[in-house]
XYZ file of C-alpha atoms in Angstrom:
158
model
C 59.706 68.028 -4.321
C 57.412 65.122 -3.397
C 54.403 66.901 -4.910
C 56.307 67.799 -8.076
C 57.249 64.136 -8.617
C 53.644 63.065 -7.969
C 52.436 65.515 -10.647
C 55.104 64.313 -13.096
C 54.015 60.698 -12.619
C 50.352 61.639 -12.970
C 50.780 63.682 -16.158
C 53.296 61.282 -17.706
C 51.084 58.268 -17.133
C 48.061 59.940 -18.705
C 50.162 60.997 -21.705
C 50.982 57.305 -22.091
C 47.241 56.667 -22.381
C 46.550 59.411 -24.937
C 49.493 58.522 -27.195
C 48.478 54.948 -28.087
C 44.854 55.974 -28.637
C 45.918 58.642 -31.115
C 48.439 56.340 -32.795
C 45.821 53.607 -33.224
C 43.496 56.021 -35.018
C 46.312 57.266 -37.258
C 47.457 53.779 -38.242
C 43.911 52.590 -38.886
C 43.269 55.604 -41.123
C 46.467 54.827 -43.051
C 45.249 51.327 -43.934
C 42.511 52.807 -46.110
C 40.021 50.224 -44.854
C 36.524 50.976 -46.128
C 33.990 50.162 -43.427
C 31.210 50.096 -46.010
C 32.631 46.872 -47.493
C 32.303 45.143 -44.135
C 28.736 46.429 -43.753
C 27.877 45.049 -47.212
C 29.281 41.635 -46.270
C 27.341 41.630 -42.998
C 24.131 42.392 -44.910
C 24.768 39.395 -47.204
C 25.064 36.901 -44.346
C 22.084 35.830 -42.278
C 22.611 36.236 -38.546
C 22.412 33.006 -36.561
C 19.420 32.378 -34.339
C 20.119 33.269 -30.710
C 20.891 30.473 -28.281
C 17.842 29.514 -26.246
C 17.760 31.106 -22.807
C 17.011 27.674 -21.373
C 20.704 26.940 -21.815
C 21.372 29.584 -19.149
C 20.483 26.855 -16.666
C 23.837 25.390 -17.692
C 25.900 28.573 -18.277
C 29.053 26.936 -19.678
C 27.005 25.147 -22.361
C 25.133 28.374 -23.211
C 28.438 30.223 -23.508
C 29.973 27.511 -25.736
C 26.914 27.357 -28.012
C 26.820 31.137 -28.314
C 30.533 31.315 -29.031
C 30.289 28.571 -31.681
C 27.457 30.394 -33.487
C 29.381 33.680 -33.391
C 32.465 31.938 -34.775
C 30.512 30.440 -37.681
C 28.898 33.831 -38.381
C 32.278 35.631 -38.397
C 33.651 32.975 -40.747
C 30.722 33.428 -43.155
C 31.131 37.220 -43.105
C 34.840 36.744 -43.827
C 33.995 34.539 -46.803
C 31.594 37.214 -48.097
C 34.427 39.768 -48.163
C 36.862 40.026 -51.045
C 40.347 38.766 -50.098
C 41.877 42.256 -50.050
C 38.993 43.598 -47.930
C 39.343 40.723 -45.477
C 43.086 41.344 -45.220
C 42.466 45.070 -44.660
C 39.892 44.292 -41.962
C 42.220 41.858 -40.178
C 45.022 44.431 -40.341
C 42.773 47.074 -38.772
C 41.707 44.590 -36.091
C 45.335 43.716 -35.274
C 46.388 47.371 -35.115
C 43.460 48.239 -32.872
C 44.049 45.302 -30.527
C 47.774 45.998 -30.200
C 47.357 49.695 -29.402
C 44.443 49.041 -27.058
C 46.634 46.644 -25.052
C 49.218 49.406 -24.737
C 46.570 51.988 -23.795
C 44.983 49.597 -21.273
C 48.343 48.954 -19.616
C 49.054 52.673 -19.548
C 45.597 53.255 -18.044
C 46.424 50.934 -15.164
C 49.641 52.847 -14.520
C 47.739 56.140 -14.818
C 45.162 55.007 -12.258
C 47.993 54.111 -9.876
C 49.679 57.478 -10.432
C 46.359 59.269 -9.941
C 45.987 57.452 -6.619
C 49.543 58.443 -5.650
C 48.757 62.104 -6.402
C 45.556 61.816 -4.382
C 47.542 60.396 -1.447
C 50.289 63.031 -1.714
C 47.718 65.764 -1.126
C 45.505 63.677 1.189
C 42.460 64.507 -0.935
C 39.123 62.749 -0.377
C 38.529 59.618 -2.438
C 35.961 61.286 -4.699
C 38.754 63.547 -6.006
C 40.659 60.433 -7.107
C 37.616 59.132 -9.010
C 36.947 62.534 -10.531
C 40.586 62.779 -11.618
C 40.711 59.281 -13.117
C 37.429 59.573 -15.028
C 38.181 63.162 -16.020
C 41.627 62.331 -17.378
C 40.359 59.292 -19.298
C 37.667 61.489 -20.840
C 40.300 64.121 -21.614
C 42.542 61.539 -23.338
C 39.657 60.369 -25.513
C 38.690 63.982 -26.268
C 42.272 64.769 -27.330
C 42.225 61.833 -29.753
C 38.834 62.799 -31.182
C 39.861 66.448 -31.492
C 43.135 65.649 -33.249
C 41.351 63.275 -35.616
C 38.718 65.876 -36.500
C 41.418 68.501 -37.113
C 43.303 66.091 -39.394
C 40.158 65.547 -41.443
C 39.390 69.269 -41.719
C 42.769 70.481 -42.906
C 43.545 70.192 -46.610
C 45.747 67.322 -47.729
C 49.351 68.263 -48.424
C 50.564 66.996 -51.762
C 54.236 66.289 -52.024
């Protein structure tokens, strides 16, 4: 029974990783955000000059200067977007961030459950790493595969 429970925890935790990834893609697709609009706005705004590497002698100052320039650049790109495009972009960003937090938390649980399964069978450590990386790859592949299938099937009109 111990091994059965270990497998249930392992599979359940990795399903909790795949679900939010797939849901994020679905919700982002539903927003109808057109990435081309963002690319057009980025092309209109001149990128800031990079912060001099001399500031790396004082890393906190370099980091603050770099962050300030990036903030100004993002603001200018936002101003170059139409209001509805900016709102759509911010919505996509919020959806992505929220679901990635859920997927990241689930990934931590999945890593723990993968370790528990590894311990239940007393497998070598490389099996744990293979399982964790393999399952993460599998979760991403499931999301990509489902997305591609959604795009290939004809739209249902109702």
